[in-house]
PDB file of C-alpha atoms in Angstrom:
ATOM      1  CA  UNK Y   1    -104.879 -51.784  -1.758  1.00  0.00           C
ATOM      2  CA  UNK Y   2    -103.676 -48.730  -4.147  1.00  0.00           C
ATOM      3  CA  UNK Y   3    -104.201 -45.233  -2.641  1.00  0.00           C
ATOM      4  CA  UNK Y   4    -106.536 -42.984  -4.246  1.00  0.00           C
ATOM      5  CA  UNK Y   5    -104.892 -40.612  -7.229  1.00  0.00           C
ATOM      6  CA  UNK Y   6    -103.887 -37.196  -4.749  1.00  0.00           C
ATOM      7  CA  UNK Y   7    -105.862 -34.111  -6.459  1.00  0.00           C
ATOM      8  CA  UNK Y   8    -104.238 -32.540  -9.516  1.00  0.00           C
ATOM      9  CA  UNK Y   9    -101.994 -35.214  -9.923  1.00  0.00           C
ATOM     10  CA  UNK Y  10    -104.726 -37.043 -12.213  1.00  0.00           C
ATOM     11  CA  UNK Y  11    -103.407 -37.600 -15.694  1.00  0.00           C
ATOM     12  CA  UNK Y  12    -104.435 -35.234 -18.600  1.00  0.00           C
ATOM     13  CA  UNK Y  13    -105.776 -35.041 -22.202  1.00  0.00           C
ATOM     14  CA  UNK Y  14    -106.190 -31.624 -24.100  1.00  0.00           C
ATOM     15  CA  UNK Y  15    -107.849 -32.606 -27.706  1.00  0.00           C
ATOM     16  CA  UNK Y  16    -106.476 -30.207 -29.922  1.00  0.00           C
ATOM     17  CA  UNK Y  17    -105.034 -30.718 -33.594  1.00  0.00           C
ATOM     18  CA  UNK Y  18    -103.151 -32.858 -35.707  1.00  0.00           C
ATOM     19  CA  UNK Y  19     -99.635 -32.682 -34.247  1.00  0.00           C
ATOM     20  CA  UNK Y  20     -99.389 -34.070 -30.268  1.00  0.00           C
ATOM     21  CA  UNK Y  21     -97.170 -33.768 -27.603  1.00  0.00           C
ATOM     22  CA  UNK Y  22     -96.620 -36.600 -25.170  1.00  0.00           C
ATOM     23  CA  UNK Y  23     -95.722 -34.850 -21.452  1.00  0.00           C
ATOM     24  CA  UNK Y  24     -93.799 -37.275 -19.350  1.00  0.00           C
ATOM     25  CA  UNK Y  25     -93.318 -36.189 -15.496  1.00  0.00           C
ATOM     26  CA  UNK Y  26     -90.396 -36.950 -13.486  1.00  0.00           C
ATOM     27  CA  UNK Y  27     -89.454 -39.842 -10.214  1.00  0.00           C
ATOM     28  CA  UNK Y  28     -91.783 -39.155  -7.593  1.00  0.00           C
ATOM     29  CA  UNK Y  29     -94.093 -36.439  -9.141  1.00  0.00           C
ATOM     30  CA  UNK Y  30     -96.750 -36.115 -11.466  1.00  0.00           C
ATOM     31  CA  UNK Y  31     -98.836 -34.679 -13.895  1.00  0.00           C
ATOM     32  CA  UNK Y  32     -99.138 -31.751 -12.116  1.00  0.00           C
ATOM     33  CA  UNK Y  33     -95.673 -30.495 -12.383  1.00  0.00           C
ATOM     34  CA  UNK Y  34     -96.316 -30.169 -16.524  1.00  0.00           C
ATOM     35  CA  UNK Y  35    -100.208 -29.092 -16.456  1.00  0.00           C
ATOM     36  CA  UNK Y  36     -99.180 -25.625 -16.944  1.00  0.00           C
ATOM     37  CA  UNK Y  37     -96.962 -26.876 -19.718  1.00  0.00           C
ATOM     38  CA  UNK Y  38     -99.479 -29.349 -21.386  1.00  0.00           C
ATOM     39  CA  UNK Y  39    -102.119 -26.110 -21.323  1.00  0.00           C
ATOM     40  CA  UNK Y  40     -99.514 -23.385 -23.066  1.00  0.00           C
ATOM     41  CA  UNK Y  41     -99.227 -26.152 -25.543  1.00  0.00           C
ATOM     42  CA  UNK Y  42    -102.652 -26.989 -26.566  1.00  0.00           C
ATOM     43  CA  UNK Y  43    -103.235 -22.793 -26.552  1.00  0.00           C
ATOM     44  CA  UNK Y  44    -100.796 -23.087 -29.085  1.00  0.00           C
ATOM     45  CA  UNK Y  45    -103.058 -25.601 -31.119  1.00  0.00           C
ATOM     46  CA  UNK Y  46    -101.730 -29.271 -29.578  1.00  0.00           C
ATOM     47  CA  UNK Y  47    -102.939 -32.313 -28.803  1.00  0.00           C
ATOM     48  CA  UNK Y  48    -101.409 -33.185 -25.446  1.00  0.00           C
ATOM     49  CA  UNK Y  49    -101.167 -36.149 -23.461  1.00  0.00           C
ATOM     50  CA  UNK Y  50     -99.692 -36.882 -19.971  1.00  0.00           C
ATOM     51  CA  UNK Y  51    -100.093 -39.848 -18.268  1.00  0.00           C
ATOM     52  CA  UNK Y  52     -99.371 -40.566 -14.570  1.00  0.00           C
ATOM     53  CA  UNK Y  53     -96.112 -43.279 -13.993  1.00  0.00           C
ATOM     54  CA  UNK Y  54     -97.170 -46.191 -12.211  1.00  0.00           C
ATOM     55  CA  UNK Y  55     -96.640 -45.972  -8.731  1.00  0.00           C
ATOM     56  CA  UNK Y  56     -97.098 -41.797  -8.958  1.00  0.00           C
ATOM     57  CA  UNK Y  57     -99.174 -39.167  -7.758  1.00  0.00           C
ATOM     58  CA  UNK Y  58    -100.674 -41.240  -4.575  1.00  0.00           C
ATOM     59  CA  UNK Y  59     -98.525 -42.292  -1.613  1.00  0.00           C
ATOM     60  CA  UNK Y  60     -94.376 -43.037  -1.823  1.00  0.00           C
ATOM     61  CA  UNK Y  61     -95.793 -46.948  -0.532  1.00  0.00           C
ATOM     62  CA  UNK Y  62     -97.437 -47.468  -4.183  1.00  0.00           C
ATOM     63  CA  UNK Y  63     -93.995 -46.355  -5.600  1.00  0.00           C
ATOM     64  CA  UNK Y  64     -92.366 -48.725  -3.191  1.00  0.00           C
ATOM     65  CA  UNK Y  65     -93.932 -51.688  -4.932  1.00  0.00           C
ATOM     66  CA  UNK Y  66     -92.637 -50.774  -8.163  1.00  0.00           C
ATOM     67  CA  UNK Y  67     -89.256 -52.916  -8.705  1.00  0.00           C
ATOM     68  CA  UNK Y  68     -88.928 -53.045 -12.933  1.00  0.00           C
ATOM     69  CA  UNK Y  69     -88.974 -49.830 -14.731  1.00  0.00           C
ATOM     70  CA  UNK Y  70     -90.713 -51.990 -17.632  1.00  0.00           C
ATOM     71  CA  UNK Y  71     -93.977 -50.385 -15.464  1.00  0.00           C
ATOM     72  CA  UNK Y  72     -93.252 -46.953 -16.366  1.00  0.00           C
ATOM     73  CA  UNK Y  73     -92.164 -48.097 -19.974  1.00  0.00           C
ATOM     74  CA  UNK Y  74     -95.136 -49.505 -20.848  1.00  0.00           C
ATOM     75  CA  UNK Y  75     -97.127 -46.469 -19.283  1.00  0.00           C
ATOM     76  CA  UNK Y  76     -95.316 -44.617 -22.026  1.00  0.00           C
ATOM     77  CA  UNK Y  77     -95.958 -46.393 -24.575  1.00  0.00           C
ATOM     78  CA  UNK Y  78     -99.875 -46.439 -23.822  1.00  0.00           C
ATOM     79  CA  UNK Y  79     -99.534 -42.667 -24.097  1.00  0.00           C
ATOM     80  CA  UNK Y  80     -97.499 -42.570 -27.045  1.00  0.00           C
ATOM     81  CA  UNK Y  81     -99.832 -44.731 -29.001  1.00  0.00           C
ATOM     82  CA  UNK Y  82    -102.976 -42.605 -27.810  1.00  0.00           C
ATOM     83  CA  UNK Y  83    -101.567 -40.159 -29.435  1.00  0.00           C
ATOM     84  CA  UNK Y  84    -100.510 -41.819 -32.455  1.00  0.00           C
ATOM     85  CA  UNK Y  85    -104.469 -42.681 -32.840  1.00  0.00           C
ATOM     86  CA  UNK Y  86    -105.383 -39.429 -32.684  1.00  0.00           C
ATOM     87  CA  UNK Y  87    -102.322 -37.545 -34.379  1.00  0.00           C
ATOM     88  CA  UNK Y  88    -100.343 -37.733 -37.507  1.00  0.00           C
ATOM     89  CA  UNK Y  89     -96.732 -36.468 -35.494  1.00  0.00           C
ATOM     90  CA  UNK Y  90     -96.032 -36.559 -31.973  1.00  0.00           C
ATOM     91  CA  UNK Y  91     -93.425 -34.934 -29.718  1.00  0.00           C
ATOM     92  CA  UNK Y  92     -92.160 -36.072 -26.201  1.00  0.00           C
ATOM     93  CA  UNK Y  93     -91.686 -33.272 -23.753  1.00  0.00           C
ATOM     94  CA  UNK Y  94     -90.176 -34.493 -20.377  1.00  0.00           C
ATOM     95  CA  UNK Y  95     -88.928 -33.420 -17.107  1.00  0.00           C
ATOM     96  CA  UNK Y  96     -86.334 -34.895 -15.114  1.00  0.00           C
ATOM     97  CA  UNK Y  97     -86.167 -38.496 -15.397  1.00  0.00           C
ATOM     98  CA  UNK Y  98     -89.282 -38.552 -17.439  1.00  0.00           C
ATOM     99  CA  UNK Y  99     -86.581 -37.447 -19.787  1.00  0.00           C
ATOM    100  CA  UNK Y 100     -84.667 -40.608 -19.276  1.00  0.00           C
ATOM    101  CA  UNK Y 101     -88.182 -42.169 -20.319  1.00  0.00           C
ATOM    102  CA  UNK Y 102     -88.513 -39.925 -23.456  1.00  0.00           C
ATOM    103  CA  UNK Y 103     -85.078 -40.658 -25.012  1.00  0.00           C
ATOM    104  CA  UNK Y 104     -86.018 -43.959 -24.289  1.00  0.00           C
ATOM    105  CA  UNK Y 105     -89.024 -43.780 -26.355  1.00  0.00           C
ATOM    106  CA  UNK Y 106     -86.885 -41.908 -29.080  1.00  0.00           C
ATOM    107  CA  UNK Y 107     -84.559 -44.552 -29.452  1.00  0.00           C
ATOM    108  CA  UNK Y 108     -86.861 -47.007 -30.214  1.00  0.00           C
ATOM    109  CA  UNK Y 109     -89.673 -45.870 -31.847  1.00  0.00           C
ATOM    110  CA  UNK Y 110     -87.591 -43.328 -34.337  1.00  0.00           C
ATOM    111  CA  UNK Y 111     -90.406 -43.468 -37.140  1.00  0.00           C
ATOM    112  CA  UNK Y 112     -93.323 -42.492 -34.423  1.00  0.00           C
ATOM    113  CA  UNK Y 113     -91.959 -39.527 -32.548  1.00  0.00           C
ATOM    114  CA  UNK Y 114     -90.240 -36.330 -34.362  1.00  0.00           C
ATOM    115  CA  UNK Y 115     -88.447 -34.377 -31.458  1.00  0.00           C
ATOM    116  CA  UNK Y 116     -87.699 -34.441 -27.600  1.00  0.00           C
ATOM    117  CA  UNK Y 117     -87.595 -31.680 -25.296  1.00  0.00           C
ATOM    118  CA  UNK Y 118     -86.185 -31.736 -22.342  1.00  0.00           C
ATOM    119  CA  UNK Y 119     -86.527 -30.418 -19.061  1.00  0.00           C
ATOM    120  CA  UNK Y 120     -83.173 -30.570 -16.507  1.00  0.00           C
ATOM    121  CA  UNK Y 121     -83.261 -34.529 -17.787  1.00  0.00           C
ATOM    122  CA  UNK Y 122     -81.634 -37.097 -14.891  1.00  0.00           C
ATOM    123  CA  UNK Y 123     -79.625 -39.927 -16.008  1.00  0.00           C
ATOM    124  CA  UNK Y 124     -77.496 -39.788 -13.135  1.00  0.00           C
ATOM    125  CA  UNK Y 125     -76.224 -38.294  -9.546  1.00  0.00           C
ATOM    126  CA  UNK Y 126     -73.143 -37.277  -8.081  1.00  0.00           C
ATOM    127  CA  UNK Y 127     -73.540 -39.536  -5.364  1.00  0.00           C
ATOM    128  CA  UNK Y 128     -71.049 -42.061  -4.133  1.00  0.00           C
ATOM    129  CA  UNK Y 129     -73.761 -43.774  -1.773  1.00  0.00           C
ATOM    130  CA  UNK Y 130     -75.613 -44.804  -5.025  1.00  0.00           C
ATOM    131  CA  UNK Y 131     -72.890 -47.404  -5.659  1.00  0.00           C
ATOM    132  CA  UNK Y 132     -74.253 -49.315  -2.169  1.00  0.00           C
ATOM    133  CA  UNK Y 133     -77.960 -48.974  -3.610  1.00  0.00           C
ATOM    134  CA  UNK Y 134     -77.836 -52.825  -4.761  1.00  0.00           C
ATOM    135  CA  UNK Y 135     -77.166 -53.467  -0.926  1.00  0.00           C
ATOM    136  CA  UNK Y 136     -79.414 -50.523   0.249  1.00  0.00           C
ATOM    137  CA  UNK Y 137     -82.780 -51.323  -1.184  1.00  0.00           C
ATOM    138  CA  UNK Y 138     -82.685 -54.447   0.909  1.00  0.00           C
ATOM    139  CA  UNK Y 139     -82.135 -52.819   4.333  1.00  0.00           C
ATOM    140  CA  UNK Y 140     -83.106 -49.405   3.926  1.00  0.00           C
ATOM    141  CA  UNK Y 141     -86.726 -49.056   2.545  1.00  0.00           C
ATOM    142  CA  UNK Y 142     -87.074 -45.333   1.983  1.00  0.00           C
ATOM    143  CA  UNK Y 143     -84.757 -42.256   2.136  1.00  0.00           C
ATOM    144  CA  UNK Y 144     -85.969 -38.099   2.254  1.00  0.00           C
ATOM    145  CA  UNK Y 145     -87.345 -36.718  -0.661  1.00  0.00           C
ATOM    146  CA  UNK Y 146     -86.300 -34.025  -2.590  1.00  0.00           C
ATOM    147  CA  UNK Y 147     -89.398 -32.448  -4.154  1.00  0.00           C
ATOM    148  CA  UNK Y 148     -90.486 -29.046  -5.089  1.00  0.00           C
ATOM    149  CA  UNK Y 149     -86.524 -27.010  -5.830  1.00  0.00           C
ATOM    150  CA  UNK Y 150     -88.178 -23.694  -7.250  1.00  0.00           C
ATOM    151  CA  UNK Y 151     -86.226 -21.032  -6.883  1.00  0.00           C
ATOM    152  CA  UNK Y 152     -88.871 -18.152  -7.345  1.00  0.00           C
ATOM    153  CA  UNK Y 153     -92.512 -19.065  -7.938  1.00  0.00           C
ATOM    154  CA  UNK Y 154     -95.433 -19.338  -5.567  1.00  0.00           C
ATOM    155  CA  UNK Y 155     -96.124 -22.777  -7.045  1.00  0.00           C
ATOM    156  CA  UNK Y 156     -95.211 -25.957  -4.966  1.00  0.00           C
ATOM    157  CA  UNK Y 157     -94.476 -29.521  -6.907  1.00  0.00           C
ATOM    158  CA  UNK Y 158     -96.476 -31.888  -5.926  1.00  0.00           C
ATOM    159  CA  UNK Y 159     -94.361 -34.862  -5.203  1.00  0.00           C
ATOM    160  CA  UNK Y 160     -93.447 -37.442  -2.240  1.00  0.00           C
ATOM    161  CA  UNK Y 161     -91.745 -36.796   0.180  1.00  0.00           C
ATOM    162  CA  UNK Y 162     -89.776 -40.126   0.801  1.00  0.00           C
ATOM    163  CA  UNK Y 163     -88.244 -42.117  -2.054  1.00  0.00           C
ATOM    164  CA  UNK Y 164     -88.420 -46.185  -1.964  1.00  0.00           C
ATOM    165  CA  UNK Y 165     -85.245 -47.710  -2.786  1.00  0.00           C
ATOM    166  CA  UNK Y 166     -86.493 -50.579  -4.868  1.00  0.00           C
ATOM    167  CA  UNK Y 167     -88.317 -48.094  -7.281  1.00  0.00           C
ATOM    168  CA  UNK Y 168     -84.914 -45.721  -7.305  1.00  0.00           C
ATOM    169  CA  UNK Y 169     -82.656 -48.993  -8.213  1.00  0.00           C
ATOM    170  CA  UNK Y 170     -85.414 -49.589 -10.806  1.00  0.00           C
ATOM    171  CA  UNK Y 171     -85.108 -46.131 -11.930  1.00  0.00           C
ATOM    172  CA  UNK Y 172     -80.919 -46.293 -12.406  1.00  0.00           C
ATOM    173  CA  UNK Y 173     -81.603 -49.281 -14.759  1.00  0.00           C
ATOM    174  CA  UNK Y 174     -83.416 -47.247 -16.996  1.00  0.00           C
ATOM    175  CA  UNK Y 175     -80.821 -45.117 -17.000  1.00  0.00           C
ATOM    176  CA  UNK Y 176     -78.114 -47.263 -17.681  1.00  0.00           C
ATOM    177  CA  UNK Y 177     -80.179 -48.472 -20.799  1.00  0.00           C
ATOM    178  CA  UNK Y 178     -80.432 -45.089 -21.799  1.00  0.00           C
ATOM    179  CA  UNK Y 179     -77.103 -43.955 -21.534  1.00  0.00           C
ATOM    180  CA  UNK Y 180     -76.142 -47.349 -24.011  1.00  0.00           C
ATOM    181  CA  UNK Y 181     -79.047 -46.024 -26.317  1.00  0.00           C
ATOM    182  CA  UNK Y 182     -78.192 -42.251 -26.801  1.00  0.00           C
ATOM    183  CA  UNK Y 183     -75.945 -42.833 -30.191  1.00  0.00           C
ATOM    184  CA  UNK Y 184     -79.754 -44.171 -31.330  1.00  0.00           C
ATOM    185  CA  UNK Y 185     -81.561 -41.471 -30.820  1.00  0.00           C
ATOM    186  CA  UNK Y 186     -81.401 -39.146 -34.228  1.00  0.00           C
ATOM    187  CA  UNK Y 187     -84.700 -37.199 -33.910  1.00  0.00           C
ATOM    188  CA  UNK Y 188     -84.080 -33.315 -32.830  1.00  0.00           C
ATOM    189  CA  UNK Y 189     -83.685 -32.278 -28.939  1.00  0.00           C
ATOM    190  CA  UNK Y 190     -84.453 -29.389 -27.200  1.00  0.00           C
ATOM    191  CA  UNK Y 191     -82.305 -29.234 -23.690  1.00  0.00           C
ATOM    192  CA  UNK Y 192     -83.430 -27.077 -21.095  1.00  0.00           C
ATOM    193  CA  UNK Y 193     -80.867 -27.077 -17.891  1.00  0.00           C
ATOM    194  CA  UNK Y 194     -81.129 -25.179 -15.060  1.00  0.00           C
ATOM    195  CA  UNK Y 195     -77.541 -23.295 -13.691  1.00  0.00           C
ATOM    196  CA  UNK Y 196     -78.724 -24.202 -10.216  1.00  0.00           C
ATOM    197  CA  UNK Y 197     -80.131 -27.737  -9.193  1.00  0.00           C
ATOM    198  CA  UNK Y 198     -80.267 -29.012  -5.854  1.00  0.00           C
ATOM    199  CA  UNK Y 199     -81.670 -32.375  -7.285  1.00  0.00           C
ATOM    200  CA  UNK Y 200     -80.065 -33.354 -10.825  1.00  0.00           C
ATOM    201  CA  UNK Y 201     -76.413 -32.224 -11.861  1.00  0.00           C
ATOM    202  CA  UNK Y 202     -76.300 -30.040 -14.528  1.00  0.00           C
ATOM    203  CA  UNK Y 203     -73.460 -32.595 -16.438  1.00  0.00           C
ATOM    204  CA  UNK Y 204     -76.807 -34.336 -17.374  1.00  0.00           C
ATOM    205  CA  UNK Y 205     -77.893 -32.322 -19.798  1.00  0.00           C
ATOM    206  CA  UNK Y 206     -74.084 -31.968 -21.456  1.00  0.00           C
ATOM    207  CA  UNK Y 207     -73.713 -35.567 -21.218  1.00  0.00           C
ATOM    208  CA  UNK Y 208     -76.704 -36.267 -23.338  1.00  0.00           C
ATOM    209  CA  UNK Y 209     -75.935 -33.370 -25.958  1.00  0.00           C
ATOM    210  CA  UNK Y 210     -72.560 -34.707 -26.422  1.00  0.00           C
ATOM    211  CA  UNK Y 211     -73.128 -38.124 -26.810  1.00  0.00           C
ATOM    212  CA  UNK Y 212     -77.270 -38.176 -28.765  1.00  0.00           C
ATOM    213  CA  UNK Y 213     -76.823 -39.167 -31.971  1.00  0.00           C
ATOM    214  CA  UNK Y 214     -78.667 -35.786 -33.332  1.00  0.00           C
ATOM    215  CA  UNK Y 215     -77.541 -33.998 -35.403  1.00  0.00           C
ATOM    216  CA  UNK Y 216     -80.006 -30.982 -34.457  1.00  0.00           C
ATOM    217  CA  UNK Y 217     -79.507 -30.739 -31.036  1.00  0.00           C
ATOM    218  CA  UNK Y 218     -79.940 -26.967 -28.438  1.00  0.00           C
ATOM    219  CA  UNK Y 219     -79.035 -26.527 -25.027  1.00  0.00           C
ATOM    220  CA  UNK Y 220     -80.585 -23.447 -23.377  1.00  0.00           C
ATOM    221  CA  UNK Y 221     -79.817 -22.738 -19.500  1.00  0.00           C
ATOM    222  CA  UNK Y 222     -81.679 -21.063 -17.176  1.00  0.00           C
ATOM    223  CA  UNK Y 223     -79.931 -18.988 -15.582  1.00  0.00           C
ATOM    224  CA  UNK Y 224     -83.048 -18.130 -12.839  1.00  0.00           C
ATOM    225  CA  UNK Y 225     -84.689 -21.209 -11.852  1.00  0.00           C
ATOM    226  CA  UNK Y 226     -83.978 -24.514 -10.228  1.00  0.00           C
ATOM    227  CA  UNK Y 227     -84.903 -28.359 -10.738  1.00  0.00           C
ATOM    228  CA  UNK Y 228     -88.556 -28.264 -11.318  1.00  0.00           C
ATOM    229  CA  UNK Y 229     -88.077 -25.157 -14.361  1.00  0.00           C
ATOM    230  CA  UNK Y 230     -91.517 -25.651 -15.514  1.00  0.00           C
ATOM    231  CA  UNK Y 231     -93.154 -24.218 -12.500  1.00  0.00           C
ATOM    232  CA  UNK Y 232     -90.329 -21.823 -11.999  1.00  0.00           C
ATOM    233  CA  UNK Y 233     -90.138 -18.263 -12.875  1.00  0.00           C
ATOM    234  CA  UNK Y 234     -88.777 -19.165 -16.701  1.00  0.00           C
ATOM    235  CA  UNK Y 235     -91.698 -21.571 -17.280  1.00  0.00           C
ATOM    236  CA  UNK Y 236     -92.983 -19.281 -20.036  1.00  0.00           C
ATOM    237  CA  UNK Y 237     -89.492 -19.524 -21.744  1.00  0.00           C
ATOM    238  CA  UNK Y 238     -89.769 -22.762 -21.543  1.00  0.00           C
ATOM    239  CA  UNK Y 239     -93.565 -23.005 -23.012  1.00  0.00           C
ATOM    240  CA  UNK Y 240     -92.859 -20.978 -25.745  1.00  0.00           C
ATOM    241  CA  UNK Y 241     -89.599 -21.906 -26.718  1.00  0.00           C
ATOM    242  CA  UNK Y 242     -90.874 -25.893 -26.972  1.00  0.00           C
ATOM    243  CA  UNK Y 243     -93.893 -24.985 -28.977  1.00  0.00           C
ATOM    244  CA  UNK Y 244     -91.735 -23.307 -31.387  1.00  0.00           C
ATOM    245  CA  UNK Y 245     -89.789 -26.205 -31.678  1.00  0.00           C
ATOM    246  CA  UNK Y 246     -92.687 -28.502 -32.467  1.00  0.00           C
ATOM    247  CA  UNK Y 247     -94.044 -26.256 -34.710  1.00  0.00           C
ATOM    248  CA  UNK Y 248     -90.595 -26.027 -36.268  1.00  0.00           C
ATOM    249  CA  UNK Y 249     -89.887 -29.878 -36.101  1.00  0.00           C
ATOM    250  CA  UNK Y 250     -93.064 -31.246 -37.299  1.00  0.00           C
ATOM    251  CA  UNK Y 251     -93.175 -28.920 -40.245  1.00  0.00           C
ATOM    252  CA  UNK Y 252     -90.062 -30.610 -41.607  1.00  0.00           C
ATOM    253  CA  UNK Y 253     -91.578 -33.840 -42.199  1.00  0.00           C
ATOM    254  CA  UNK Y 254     -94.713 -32.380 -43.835  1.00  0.00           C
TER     255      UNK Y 254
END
């Protein structure tokens, strides 16, 4: 039987106006890592959207039974075409791997969404123990977490605090897809990357703005704040500097 949705890490919905922003949260969080986010941008006049991953925002044992990342796909999608219903351009704005998700989304659905931002977005890890996940995930159900790397903020992430092995091989195929997929995506990104991360390398974020194929394409480190930026002390850099690039992005197509 599912576990009950933890408090504040229930998805959200901010009606606001004709231009929406899809908010995708990262492996083992949830919404309410980007409800600060999701409210600066309906302030500014958005319609926002963030749903919660399959498998998120309960216990690590529903993650645990997630083993396809087609789950977390579809979830996506749901969200993307809630907000197609209700807006006539819609931006993804990610952190972490709910980056991975977003480029995803970008590469296929080019005519639906106009721009990506991204948050310190994973694709992959500096560690050589990943290369034994295959073998892993069959004897070793969970490892440690690594939630909650803020460098200067009273806020706390609220995420799991182990990580099922099945749901991070599921995870790393995503990836892999994504990483095959980049040349695809063509719509503008916004690249946030912390200079200190204790859970995603920074080469992420360079990898993807090297290899996207954008032709409108920003990087902008942080030079303050760690993994999980959008409750960090920059978070308001962050805000405004993605609203002003939907704002900017959207009003090309009109």
């Amino acid at each position: 039987m599912p576990y009950p949705i933890l408090t504040d890490a229930e998805p959200f919905t901010f009606q606001g106006g004709e231009v929406g922003a899809l908010l995708l949260h990262g492996f083992t969080g949830s919404p309410q890592g980007l409800r600060l986010w999701g409210e600066a941008l309906h302030r500014g006049g958005l319609t926002v959207h963030c749903p919660l991953l399959p498998g998120h925002g309960t216990h690590w044992r529903d993650l645990a039974a997630v083993t396809s990342y087609s789950d977390w796909e579809e979830a996506s999608l749901a969200g993307l075409a809630l907000l197609a219903e209700r807006c006539e351009q819609v931006v993804v704005c990610a952190l972490s791997f709910g980056g991975a998700l977003a480029l995803h989304l970008a590469a296929g659905r080019p005519d639906e969404i106009r721009g990506v931002v991204a948050v310190n977005p994973w694709l992959y890890l500096d560690d050589r123990r990943l290369l034994l996940l295959p073998l892993l995930k069959h004897v070793l159900p969970t490892t440690p977490g690594i939630g909650s790397d803020i460098a200067d903020s009273p806020l706390e992430e609220l995420a799991y605090e182990r990580v099922p092995l099945k749901a991070l091989a599921a995870a790393r195929a995503l990836q892999a897809l994504v990483k095959a997929e980049l040349g695809q995506v063509t719509q503008p990104l916004l690249l946030y990357v912390s200079r200190q991360d204790h859970v995603v390398p920074p080469g992420n974020t360079t990898f993807i703005a090297e290899r996207a194929g954008s032709a409108d394409v920003e990087v902008v480190w942080l030079e303050r704040s760690y993994h999980v930026a959008t409750l960090d002390c920059e978070r308001d850099r962050i805000f405004d500097g993605s609203l002003a690039f939907v704002r900017r992005v959207t009003a090309d197509q009109r």
